[in-house]
XYZ file of C-alpha atoms in Angstrom:
551
model
C -0.293 -0.177 -0.146
C 1.219 3.362 -0.854
C 2.178 5.726 2.438
C 0.538 8.899 2.196
C 3.141 11.384 4.223
C 1.631 14.938 5.520
C 3.942 17.240 7.389
C 2.662 20.299 9.049
C 5.640 22.290 9.615
C 5.278 26.050 10.452
C 8.388 27.688 9.015
C 7.874 31.300 10.139
C 5.164 33.236 12.218
C 6.322 36.854 12.291
C 10.292 36.718 13.980
C 9.531 34.289 16.658
C 9.215 30.166 16.720
C 5.959 28.559 17.456
C 6.910 26.678 20.356
C 7.646 29.817 22.494
C 5.653 32.561 21.262
C 2.532 31.376 20.393
C 0.295 28.468 21.521
C -0.770 26.420 18.416
C -3.841 23.897 18.232
C -4.560 21.995 14.737
C -7.809 19.931 14.217
C -7.630 18.048 10.679
C -10.767 16.820 9.342
C -9.989 14.375 6.437
C -13.475 13.552 4.723
C -14.134 11.325 2.173
C -16.861 11.330 -0.015
C -19.143 8.048 -1.147
C -16.598 8.243 -4.705
C -13.736 8.157 -2.460
C -12.343 11.765 -3.041
C -11.290 13.573 -0.271
C -11.633 16.805 1.567
C -9.230 18.093 4.042
C -10.062 21.034 6.418
C -7.273 22.449 8.694
C -8.700 24.215 11.458
C -5.928 26.485 13.212
C -6.011 28.226 16.335
C -3.106 30.494 17.399
C -3.444 31.986 20.788
C -0.635 34.740 21.717
C 1.641 33.513 24.463
C 3.941 36.815 24.178
C 2.281 40.569 23.943
C 5.228 41.832 22.123
C 4.682 39.671 19.004
C 2.116 39.054 16.327
C 1.431 36.534 13.406
C 1.331 37.529 9.860
C 1.296 34.213 7.837
C 1.132 30.970 8.272
C 3.402 28.005 6.050
C 3.327 24.699 5.928
C 4.917 22.041 3.520
C 2.852 18.892 2.111
C 4.722 16.119 1.551
C 3.368 13.005 -0.664
C -0.044 15.022 -1.556
C -0.977 16.944 -4.680
C -3.283 19.249 -3.423
C -5.915 20.350 -5.530
C -8.394 23.986 -4.897
C -6.571 25.096 -2.441
C -8.538 27.887 0.038
C -8.221 29.659 3.020
C -10.346 32.079 5.021
C -10.700 33.423 8.376
C -13.897 35.265 10.325
C -13.336 38.497 7.893
C -13.195 36.800 4.937
C -10.847 34.717 2.278
C -7.076 34.833 3.063
C -4.501 35.141 0.422
C -2.518 31.711 -0.568
C 0.288 31.401 -2.382
C 1.704 27.605 -3.218
C 4.911 26.767 -4.454
C 6.323 23.453 -5.710
C 9.536 22.803 -3.770
C 10.246 19.231 -4.551
C 8.415 16.328 -6.572
C 5.844 15.139 -4.102
C 6.284 18.438 -1.973
C 3.943 21.731 -2.157
C 4.516 24.619 0.245
C 1.720 26.462 1.458
C 1.705 30.021 2.378
C -1.100 31.970 4.184
C -0.845 35.234 5.042
C -3.317 36.959 7.699
C -5.860 39.585 6.782
C -5.599 41.170 10.079
C -2.729 41.480 13.102
C -3.663 40.294 16.660
C -1.944 41.418 19.373
C -2.119 41.174 22.671
C -1.292 38.140 25.618
C -4.105 35.387 25.511
C -5.775 36.840 22.321
C -6.484 34.574 19.220
C -6.063 33.798 15.407
C -8.234 31.278 14.028
C -8.430 30.536 10.585
C -9.309 27.458 7.922
C -7.058 25.939 5.244
C -8.870 23.537 2.720
C -7.869 21.494 0.062
C -9.087 18.390 -1.853
C -6.442 15.759 -1.280
C -5.465 12.162 -1.853
C -8.960 9.429 -2.784
C -9.358 6.900 -0.953
C -8.408 3.715 -2.923
C -11.204 1.455 -3.781
C -9.336 -2.273 -3.960
C -11.752 -4.836 -5.087
C -14.272 -4.865 -2.409
C -12.257 -2.616 0.111
C -11.741 1.153 0.507
C -8.040 1.552 1.870
C -7.038 5.383 3.640
C -3.771 6.146 4.506
C -3.602 9.489 6.575
C -0.188 11.387 7.442
C 1.929 11.031 10.853
C 2.726 14.217 12.479
C 6.135 14.842 11.270
C 7.336 17.735 13.760
C 5.499 17.339 16.900
C 6.628 20.140 18.780
C 5.797 22.535 16.451
C 2.345 21.686 17.383
C 0.821 22.009 20.788
C -2.424 20.207 20.422
C -3.456 18.113 17.730
C -5.877 15.585 16.321
C -7.020 14.232 13.201
C -10.851 13.074 12.395
C -10.941 10.675 9.702
C -14.782 11.130 8.260
C -16.128 8.507 5.746
C -18.957 7.743 4.256
C -21.607 4.745 5.519
C -21.050 3.346 2.372
C -17.620 2.554 2.836
C -19.001 -0.269 5.339
C -17.345 -1.566 8.826
C -13.831 -0.518 9.841
C -12.075 -3.789 8.820
C -8.708 -2.565 10.373
C -7.711 0.681 11.626
C -3.922 1.199 12.744
C -3.411 2.436 15.603
C -6.414 1.928 17.273
C -8.472 5.530 16.940
C -8.850 7.163 20.357
C -12.599 7.608 20.293
C -14.954 7.296 17.241
C -18.956 8.110 17.081
C -20.757 7.171 14.076
C -18.265 7.235 10.853
C -16.012 9.534 12.554
C -12.436 8.010 13.519
C -10.732 10.483 15.780
C -6.480 10.055 16.367
C -4.309 12.664 18.916
C -1.063 13.994 18.730
C 0.377 10.925 20.781
C -0.856 8.619 18.393
C 0.574 10.039 15.213
C 4.191 11.626 15.951
C 5.563 8.249 15.006
C 2.818 6.524 12.722
C 0.014 7.528 10.354
C -3.032 5.887 10.295
C -3.700 2.951 8.030
C -7.171 1.825 7.542
C -9.372 -0.087 5.247
C -13.603 -0.601 4.862
C -15.496 -2.731 3.723
C -16.563 -6.670 5.024
C -13.896 -8.946 2.960
C -11.800 -8.523 -0.206
C -11.792 -10.506 -3.318
C -8.679 -11.558 -5.411
C -8.550 -13.422 -8.584
C -5.578 -15.458 -9.271
C -4.133 -17.565 -11.775
C -1.583 -20.106 -11.059
C 0.757 -22.182 -13.378
C 2.708 -25.648 -12.266
C 4.996 -27.599 -13.900
C 5.585 -31.378 -13.024
C 8.296 -33.843 -14.621
C 6.316 -37.082 -12.553
C 3.016 -38.092 -11.336
C 2.668 -36.306 -8.065
C 0.752 -33.919 -5.702
C 1.059 -30.165 -6.252
C -0.851 -28.500 -3.478
C -3.727 -26.053 -4.602
C -4.814 -22.796 -2.518
C -7.046 -23.889 0.097
C -9.450 -22.057 2.443
C -8.190 -21.243 5.818
C -9.780 -19.096 8.965
C -9.316 -16.435 6.582
C -10.317 -16.747 3.509
C -12.341 -18.961 1.074
C -11.462 -20.578 -2.280
C -13.127 -20.436 -5.376
C -12.154 -22.129 -8.534
C -12.646 -21.064 -12.204
C -11.002 -23.967 -13.939
C -8.801 -26.630 -13.427
C -7.054 -27.425 -15.751
C -6.121 -30.654 -16.693
C -8.313 -31.659 -13.837
C -6.706 -33.837 -10.849
C -7.007 -37.298 -10.366
C -7.879 -36.805 -6.886
C -7.835 -34.095 -4.509
C -7.535 -34.638 -0.261
C -6.743 -32.442 2.808
C -3.720 -32.936 4.486
C -3.365 -32.693 8.057
C -2.191 -28.606 8.186
C -5.490 -28.413 5.782
C -3.529 -28.152 2.236
C -5.452 -29.446 -0.650
C -3.377 -31.705 -2.316
C -4.150 -32.589 -5.708
C -2.977 -35.441 -7.813
C -1.923 -35.125 -11.529
C 0.004 -36.735 -14.412
C 3.584 -35.362 -15.357
C 2.708 -32.089 -17.524
C 1.626 -28.029 -17.197
C -1.208 -27.388 -14.870
C -3.076 -24.014 -14.573
C -5.568 -23.276 -11.958
C -7.401 -20.163 -11.797
C -10.135 -18.821 -9.621
C -10.911 -16.254 -6.669
C -10.089 -15.990 -3.317
C -12.628 -14.215 -0.182
C -10.455 -13.119 2.390
C -11.871 -12.014 5.598
C -10.190 -9.513 8.269
C -11.158 -11.778 11.244
C -10.908 -15.344 11.370
C -13.574 -17.837 11.387
C -13.860 -19.357 15.022
C -15.680 -22.150 13.383
C -12.983 -23.239 11.102
C -11.780 -26.571 12.521
C -8.194 -27.121 12.328
C -5.050 -29.810 13.596
C -4.703 -29.247 17.337
C -2.275 -26.856 18.180
C -0.174 -29.042 20.050
C 1.033 -30.613 17.225
C 2.998 -27.110 16.534
C 5.088 -27.038 19.303
C 7.913 -29.218 18.135
C 11.510 -28.155 17.156
C 12.638 -28.470 13.029
C 15.607 -27.614 11.359
C 14.668 -24.286 10.737
C 12.797 -23.766 13.583
C 14.868 -25.220 16.230
C 12.785 -24.461 19.512
C 15.234 -26.687 21.317
C 18.247 -24.546 20.842
C 19.649 -23.183 24.078
C 20.080 -20.211 22.374
C 16.191 -19.591 21.249
C 15.295 -20.802 24.217
C 16.937 -18.060 26.797
C 15.476 -15.463 24.468
C 12.070 -17.074 24.423
C 12.178 -17.373 27.832
C 12.736 -13.246 28.607
C 9.628 -12.572 25.800
C 7.169 -15.020 26.678
C 3.939 -13.248 24.931
C 3.297 -13.114 21.071
C 3.478 -9.725 21.135
C 7.122 -9.339 22.504
C 8.264 -11.915 20.288
C 6.845 -9.840 17.038
C 8.311 -6.764 18.602
C 11.619 -8.625 18.966
C 11.555 -9.849 15.287
C 10.816 -6.246 13.811
C 13.171 -4.585 16.227
C 15.873 -7.199 15.737
C 15.896 -8.231 12.174
C 16.413 -5.699 9.353
C 15.041 -6.501 5.988
C 17.761 -7.707 3.378
C 16.302 -6.100 0.012
C 19.298 -7.519 -1.858
C 18.718 -10.619 -1.107
C 14.830 -10.331 -1.885
C 15.735 -9.486 -5.364
C 18.502 -12.242 -5.851
C 16.704 -15.864 -7.307
C 19.494 -17.268 -5.616
C 19.387 -16.579 -2.609
C 19.126 -19.428 0.307
C 16.727 -19.854 3.170
C 18.819 -19.572 6.733
C 16.404 -20.524 9.292
C 16.137 -18.902 12.739
C 19.459 -19.545 13.983
C 21.400 -18.070 11.275
C 19.148 -14.963 11.344
C 19.929 -14.636 14.993
C 23.748 -14.296 14.074
C 23.536 -12.372 10.828
C 20.468 -10.212 12.251
C 19.065 -9.493 8.267
C 16.670 -11.662 6.305
C 13.819 -11.648 4.291
C 10.377 -12.427 5.054
C 11.364 -16.068 5.624
C 13.488 -14.846 7.947
C 11.288 -12.793 10.088
C 8.810 -15.817 9.951
C 11.183 -18.854 11.306
C 12.443 -16.648 13.970
C 9.223 -15.546 15.235
C 7.803 -19.421 14.861
C 11.015 -21.171 16.733
C 10.909 -18.333 19.739
C 7.055 -18.436 19.695
C 7.730 -22.549 20.202
C 10.334 -22.235 22.393
C 7.567 -20.167 24.602
C 5.240 -22.861 24.433
C 3.199 -20.643 21.690
C 2.162 -23.267 18.841
C 3.142 -21.348 15.707
C 3.073 -22.323 12.290
C 4.088 -20.675 8.522
C 1.924 -19.504 5.619
C 3.127 -19.048 2.337
C 1.279 -17.035 -0.034
C 1.306 -13.506 -2.144
C 1.149 -10.521 -0.099
C -0.239 -7.401 -2.171
C 1.392 -4.384 -1.924
C 2.565 -1.228 -4.218
C 6.563 -1.244 -2.632
C 7.973 -2.817 -5.518
C 10.953 -3.903 -3.474
C 8.975 -5.868 -1.593
C 7.029 -7.800 -4.473
C 8.358 -10.861 -4.348
C 6.831 -14.102 -6.192
C 5.863 -15.424 -2.588
C 5.680 -13.873 0.590
C 5.626 -15.495 4.257
C 4.234 -14.583 7.260
C 3.690 -16.420 10.622
C 0.233 -17.237 12.462
C 0.304 -17.851 16.446
C -2.581 -20.339 18.295
C -4.553 -17.777 20.415
C -5.782 -20.122 23.395
C -8.052 -17.921 24.633
C -9.855 -17.109 21.302
C -8.967 -20.588 19.757
C -8.401 -19.376 16.529
C -4.732 -18.999 14.717
C -3.700 -15.438 14.247
C -2.025 -13.994 11.716
C 0.773 -11.419 11.847
C 3.592 -9.942 9.814
C 6.584 -9.035 11.570
C 8.352 -8.541 7.931
C 6.276 -5.766 6.974
C 5.681 -4.395 10.209
C 9.718 -3.856 9.900
C 9.752 -2.677 6.071
C 6.460 0.033 7.044
C 8.795 1.629 9.832
C 5.886 1.385 12.227
C 2.431 -0.035 10.439
C 0.876 -2.434 13.038
C 0.452 -5.679 11.776
C 0.255 -7.814 15.169
C -3.007 -6.400 15.961
C -4.706 -6.887 12.733
C -3.558 -8.164 9.612
C -4.757 -6.566 6.348
C -6.897 -7.499 3.431
C -3.325 -8.270 1.335
C -2.379 -11.516 2.366
C -3.712 -14.436 0.162
C -2.388 -17.877 1.528
C -1.521 -20.524 -0.718
C 0.457 -22.966 1.685
C 0.479 -23.931 5.275
C 3.577 -25.453 7.000
C 3.560 -26.677 10.325
C 3.863 -30.383 11.072
C 6.876 -29.892 8.855
C 8.852 -26.310 8.077
C 9.054 -27.135 3.969
C 6.255 -29.537 2.921
C 4.549 -29.324 0.607
C 6.396 -27.470 -1.621
C 5.728 -24.466 -3.002
C 6.358 -25.416 -6.817
C 4.839 -22.486 -9.046
C 5.983 -21.521 -12.295
C 3.976 -18.710 -12.119
C 1.523 -16.423 -10.118
C -0.689 -13.932 -11.494
C -2.599 -12.177 -8.562
C -5.297 -9.111 -9.082
C -7.966 -7.574 -7.200
C -11.267 -9.359 -8.759
C -14.740 -8.437 -8.848
C -17.036 -10.547 -6.637
C -19.355 -13.007 -7.921
C -21.828 -15.769 -6.532
C -20.258 -19.553 -7.171
C -23.124 -21.981 -7.314
C -23.200 -25.344 -5.294
C -24.087 -28.208 -6.700
C -25.553 -31.487 -4.353
C -22.901 -33.717 -3.736
C -22.596 -36.944 -5.664
C -23.409 -39.957 -3.400
C -23.180 -43.737 -3.906
C -23.694 -46.750 -1.876
C -21.716 -49.551 -1.888
C -23.399 -52.552 -0.237
C -21.983 -55.788 0.823
C -22.474 -59.148 -1.673
C -25.148 -60.206 0.518
C -26.268 -60.417 4.216
C -25.747 -63.207 6.583
C -27.411 -63.762 10.465
C -25.324 -62.719 13.146
C -22.316 -61.630 11.203
C -21.566 -57.639 10.957
C -21.618 -56.365 7.102
C -20.338 -53.227 6.133
C -22.407 -50.578 3.893
C -20.061 -47.789 2.223
C -21.005 -44.375 1.126
C -19.176 -42.954 -1.158
C -19.586 -38.863 -1.240
C -17.956 -36.646 -4.352
C -18.003 -33.045 -4.348
C -18.277 -32.051 -8.051
C -18.047 -28.044 -6.795
C -15.511 -25.573 -7.125
C -15.110 -24.782 -3.438
C -14.941 -27.029 -0.610
C -18.280 -28.309 1.121
C -18.669 -27.990 5.159
C -21.219 -30.810 6.356
C -20.763 -32.319 9.787
C -19.046 -34.670 9.769
C -17.956 -34.183 6.126
C -15.652 -31.768 5.037
C -14.299 -32.044 1.516
C -12.161 -29.859 -0.409
C -13.273 -28.944 -3.968
C -13.500 -32.381 -6.153
C -12.599 -34.369 -3.429
C -13.653 -37.854 -2.338
C -14.422 -39.456 0.908
C -15.923 -43.280 1.507
C -18.018 -43.575 4.877
C -18.729 -46.894 6.304
C -21.849 -48.147 8.649
C -22.237 -51.295 9.879
C -25.382 -53.795 9.715
C -26.044 -57.049 11.898
C -29.129 -59.079 10.795
C -30.120 -60.652 14.855
C -33.599 -61.987 13.441
C -32.623 -63.944 10.890
C -36.236 -65.113 10.050
C -37.497 -61.255 9.764
C -37.195 -60.541 6.184
C -39.469 -57.249 6.680
C -37.863 -53.831 4.728
C -34.995 -52.981 6.577
C -32.382 -49.370 5.959
C -29.059 -48.051 7.123
C -28.599 -44.467 7.548
C -25.346 -42.422 7.401
C -25.267 -38.065 7.302
C -28.654 -38.310 7.180
C -28.507 -40.569 3.640
C -30.514 -43.781 3.661
C -30.134 -46.837 1.677
C -32.952 -49.105 1.657
C -31.204 -52.840 1.895
C -32.985 -54.846 -1.040
C -34.187 -58.068 -0.473
C -31.791 -59.379 -3.115
C -29.176 -58.913 -0.561
C -30.955 -62.108 2.147
C -31.644 -63.990 -1.160
C -28.489 -66.011 -0.567
C -29.039 -66.442 3.047
C -32.817 -67.028 2.050
C -31.581 -69.724 -0.702
C -29.197 -71.159 1.967
C -31.649 -71.216 4.417
C -34.081 -73.058 2.328
C -31.427 -75.672 1.007
C -30.511 -76.300 4.618
C -33.735 -77.132 5.477
C -34.346 -79.194 2.123
C -31.780 -81.402 2.696
C -32.210 -81.957 6.507
C -35.909 -83.146 5.454
C -34.510 -85.071 2.401
C -31.814 -86.269 5.084
C -33.973 -87.120 7.537
C -36.506 -88.921 5.737
C -33.550 -91.143 4.342
C -32.967 -91.910 7.556
C -36.458 -92.597 8.628
C -36.784 -95.041 5.416
C -33.967 -97.287 6.370
C -35.027 -97.754 10.356
C -38.338 -98.376 9.691
C -38.546 -100.723 6.352
C -38.888 -104.493 7.410
C -35.876 -106.611 7.235
C -36.195 -109.344 4.678
C -36.156 -112.838 6.580
C -33.079 -115.239 5.839
C -33.532 -118.999 4.679
C-alpha cells in the first residue's frame, strides 16, 4: 500500500518560533465522500503567548500529496494563499493573514482547505492512508478526524486504533500520530483473482490454494482436472496430477477476522523443533524466556532483524533459518517468519508458517511468494496471522493487532517446515470483482456388501464426491473441491427370520436394503431345511423298512 506523508511544518510566524511565542492548535478533518474523493479541512488556532509579537502568515509543507483547489479564510473573509512546488512530491503553502492580532492571550483562528488524496477502492475494500505528524514540537495540540461515508462499510482494520469514534468519525490524537500514520480499510471482505501455473515431470501432488480461517477459495478452472484431491493434516489441498503443465484459476474471498468455527489440526502438534525452527536450541530458549508473549516476540523480531532488499531481489538466495538470522540480523520474509515461529514454540506457543502472496505497491517487496507466521490464541481458540516483515519495512505500521486484506495464503507449513513444496512456475494475482459460485449437490453412491448373513456384521460404504469448485462443510464431512471420501456403517442381521423392509442411514442419507441381499441367506436356509428333511426322510425310511428273513 502506498504511504502518504503529510508534514505540517510552521516555517515562520512573524519573527519568532511557534513553540515559544504562540500556542498552536490544529484540528484536521479528513473527509471522504462515497466516490472516495477527500476534502481536507485544517482548523488552526494561534494564541499569543507574548504581547510583543504577532503572526503575519502561516506556512506549511504538504509532502506526498498534490493538493488541489486550495483555499483559506478567517472570520473576516478569504486569506491570500501562495503555493510553491518545492520537490516532486512536496507543496509549500503560505497563508497571509488579513488582520494582525496582538495582545497576550488573543486568538487568531483560520481555516485551510484543499482536495487531498482519494481513498483507493481495491476490489471490495476502501483503503485509506492518513499522515503522521512529522514535527510534533511545532504543534501544541493536534487531532485528526477521519470521516467516511456509511457506504464504505464497517472498518476492517484501523491502525493505530482511534482514541475515540462516533458513527463514521474516527478521532486520532497527537500522541498517536507522532510516530506512525493511520492505515485504514473499510469493507467486509476482499476479493482477489488468481491464475497459477505449475509444471511437474513425474506423477505427483501439488498444493492448491485452500480455505483457511481467513479465506475462502473458489476455482474457475483446473486444467487438466486433478485425478484426486485430499486435505493433509495442515489443511492444504493436495491434488494429484500426471506429468505436464497445470493451470489453476479462481477467486479468493479474504476475511479480516478469522472464523472461529474453522476446524484445524490440534495446536499441540505445532510445538516441536525442526530444522528451520530449532525451538529446543539453548539460545532460542533463552530469548524466548525473556519474551514469553506473541506481542513481545513480534516486537523483538521487528526490532532485531533488518530486511535484506538485496537478497529479496536475488534468485539465488538461500533460506537461513531461525538460528542463522540471529547471527546475521538480516533476512527476507522467510527469516522473519522462521525466527518468530522458533521463539514462539520455545515459549510454549503453537506457531506455524503461511506461504502466499502479499499484495503491495512497494516494488522492493514484490516477490513471487511472501511468508508470514501464525500463532495459536488459546483464549479465542483461533490461529492469528501476523506479519513482522511488513511491520519492519513499513517502519511502524501495526501488523500484529490485525492483519490487512492483502495476504492471500497458498500453503500452510506446520507439521513440516518445508512441505508441501511451493512449486509454482508462475503466479498472477489481482483484485477481482465479486461473484457468487453456485453449489451443486454432492454425488453419493452406496456400495453394499455382496450378501447379508445372520449374526455376522456386514459393511455398507457410502462414497461422497464433491463436484463443486469450492469446499463443502457438512458435519461430519468436509470435502475439498473435487474431493471424495468413503464412509462406512455396519449392519448386523439379528433376527434371521425377519424379512421385513430394512435400511441403514449415514449422515442423513438412507439406503433401503434390497431383499436380494438376503437372498443367499434365504436360499441357503431353504437348502439347509430341504437337505435336512431329505436326509431325515432317508434315515427314517432305512430304519422303518422291515428286514427280509433269511432262509
